[in-house]
Tab-separated table of C-alpha atoms in Angstrom:
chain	number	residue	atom	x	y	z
A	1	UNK	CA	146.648	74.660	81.271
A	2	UNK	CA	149.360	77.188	82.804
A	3	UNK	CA	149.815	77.256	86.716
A	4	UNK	CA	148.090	80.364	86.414
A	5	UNK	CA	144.534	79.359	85.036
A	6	UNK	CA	144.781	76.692	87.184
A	7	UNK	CA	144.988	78.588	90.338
A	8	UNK	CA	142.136	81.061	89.460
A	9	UNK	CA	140.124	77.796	89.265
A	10	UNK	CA	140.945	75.978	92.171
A	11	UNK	CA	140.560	79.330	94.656
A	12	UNK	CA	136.408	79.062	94.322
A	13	UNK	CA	136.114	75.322	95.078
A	14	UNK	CA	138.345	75.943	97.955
A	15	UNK	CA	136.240	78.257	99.190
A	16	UNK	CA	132.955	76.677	98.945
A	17	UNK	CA	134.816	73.637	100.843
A	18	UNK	CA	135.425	76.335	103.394
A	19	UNK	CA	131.759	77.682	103.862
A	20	UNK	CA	130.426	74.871	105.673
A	21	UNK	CA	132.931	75.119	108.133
A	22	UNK	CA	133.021	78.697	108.383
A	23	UNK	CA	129.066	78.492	108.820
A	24	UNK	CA	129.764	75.313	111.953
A	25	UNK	CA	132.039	78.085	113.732
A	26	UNK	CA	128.816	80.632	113.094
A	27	UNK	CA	126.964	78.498	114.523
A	28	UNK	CA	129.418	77.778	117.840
A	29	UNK	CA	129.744	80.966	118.399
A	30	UNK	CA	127.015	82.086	118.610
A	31	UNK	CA	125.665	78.964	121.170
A	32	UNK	CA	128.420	80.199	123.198
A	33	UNK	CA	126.682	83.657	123.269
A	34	UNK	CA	123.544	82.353	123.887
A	35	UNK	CA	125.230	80.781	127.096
A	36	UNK	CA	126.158	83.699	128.235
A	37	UNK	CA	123.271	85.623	127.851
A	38	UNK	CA	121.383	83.100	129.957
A	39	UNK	CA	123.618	82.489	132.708
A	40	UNK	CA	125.049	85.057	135.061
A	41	UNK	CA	124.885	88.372	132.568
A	42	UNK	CA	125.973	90.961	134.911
A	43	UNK	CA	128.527	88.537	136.992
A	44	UNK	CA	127.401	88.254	140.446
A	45	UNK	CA	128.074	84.828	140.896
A	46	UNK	CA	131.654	85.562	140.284
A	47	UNK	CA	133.262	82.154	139.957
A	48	UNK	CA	130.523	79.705	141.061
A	49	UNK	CA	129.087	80.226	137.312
A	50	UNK	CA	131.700	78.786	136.148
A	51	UNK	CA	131.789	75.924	138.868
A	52	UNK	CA	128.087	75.393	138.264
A	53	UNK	CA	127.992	74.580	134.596
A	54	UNK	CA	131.275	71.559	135.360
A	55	UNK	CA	128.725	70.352	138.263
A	56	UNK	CA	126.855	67.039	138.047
A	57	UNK	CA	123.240	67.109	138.312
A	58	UNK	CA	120.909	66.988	140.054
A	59	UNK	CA	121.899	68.036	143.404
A	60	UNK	CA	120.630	69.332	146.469
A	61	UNK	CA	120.777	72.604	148.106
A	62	UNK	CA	122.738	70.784	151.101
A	63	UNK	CA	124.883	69.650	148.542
A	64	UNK	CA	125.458	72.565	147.009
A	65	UNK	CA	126.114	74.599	150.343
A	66	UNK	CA	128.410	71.829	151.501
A	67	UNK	CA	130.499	72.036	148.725
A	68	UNK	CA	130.206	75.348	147.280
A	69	UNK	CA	129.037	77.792	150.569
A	70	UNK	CA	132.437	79.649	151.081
A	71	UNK	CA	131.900	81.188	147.165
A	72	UNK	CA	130.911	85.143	146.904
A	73	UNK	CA	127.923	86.178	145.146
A	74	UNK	CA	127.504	90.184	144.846
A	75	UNK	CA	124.082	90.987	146.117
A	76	UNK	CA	122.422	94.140	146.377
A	77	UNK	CA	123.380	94.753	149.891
A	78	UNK	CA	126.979	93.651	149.043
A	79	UNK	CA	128.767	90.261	149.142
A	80	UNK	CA	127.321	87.412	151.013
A	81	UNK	CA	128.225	84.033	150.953
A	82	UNK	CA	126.614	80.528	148.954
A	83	UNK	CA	125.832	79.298	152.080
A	84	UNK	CA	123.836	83.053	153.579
A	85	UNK	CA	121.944	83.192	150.402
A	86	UNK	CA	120.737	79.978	150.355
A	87	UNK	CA	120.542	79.929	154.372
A	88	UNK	CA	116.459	81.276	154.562
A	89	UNK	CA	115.949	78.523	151.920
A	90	UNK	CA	114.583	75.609	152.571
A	91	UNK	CA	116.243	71.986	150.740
A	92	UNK	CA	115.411	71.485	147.627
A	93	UNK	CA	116.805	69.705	144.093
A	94	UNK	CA	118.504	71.457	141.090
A	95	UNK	CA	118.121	69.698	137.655
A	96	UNK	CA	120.139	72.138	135.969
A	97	UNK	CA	123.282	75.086	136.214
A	98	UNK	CA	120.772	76.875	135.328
A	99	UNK	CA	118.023	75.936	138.169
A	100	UNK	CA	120.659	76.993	140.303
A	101	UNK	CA	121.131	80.271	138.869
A	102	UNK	CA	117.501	81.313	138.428
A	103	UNK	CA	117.434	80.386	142.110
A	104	UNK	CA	120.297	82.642	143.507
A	105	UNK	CA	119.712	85.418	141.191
A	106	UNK	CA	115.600	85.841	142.299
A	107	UNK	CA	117.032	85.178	145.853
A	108	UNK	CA	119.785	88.350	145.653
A	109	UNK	CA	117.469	90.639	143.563
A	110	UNK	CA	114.780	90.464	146.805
């Protein structure tokens, strides 16, 4: 068989060893969309997003003023602090980032 023939042959199997993983880095990809989507779409928790999803849960909403009040979430009125945002809230425990999120997002859209 020349080098030739051979090649031709060997280029398909290669390939369908390569759609699997191709089809695993589909599939990451889009999870990591889907992340985004659901947590802070239009980026008013600035860096706390972030912050949140590395957090350990659950935790309180002491907790999370005591470590994370001084962050800057955009609101509508401007840019208020973790701790001012939560401040009319009363305590309460998060199970999830996202908890948190759905929290400070229907508290700044008020």
């Amino acid at each position: 068989m020349s080098d030739d023939k051979r090649g031709r042959d060997e280029n398909p199997e290669d390939e369908q060893r390569q759609q699997p993983e191709r089809k695993r880095e589909e599939v990451r990809d889009r999870a990591r969309e889907d992340r985004a989507k659901s947590g802070d779409p239009d980026g008013r928790l600035g860096g706390l997003d972030a912050v949140l999803e590395a957090q350990d849960y659950p935790i309180t909403t002491d907790e999370l003023v005591e470590a994370y009040g001084d962050y800057d979430i955009e609101t509508q009125g401007g840019t208020e602090s973790l701790e001012e945002v939560l401040a009319p809230t009363d305590n309460q425990t998060y199970d999830s980032a996202d908890d948190v999120r759905s929290r400070l997002l229907g508290l700044i859209h008020r």
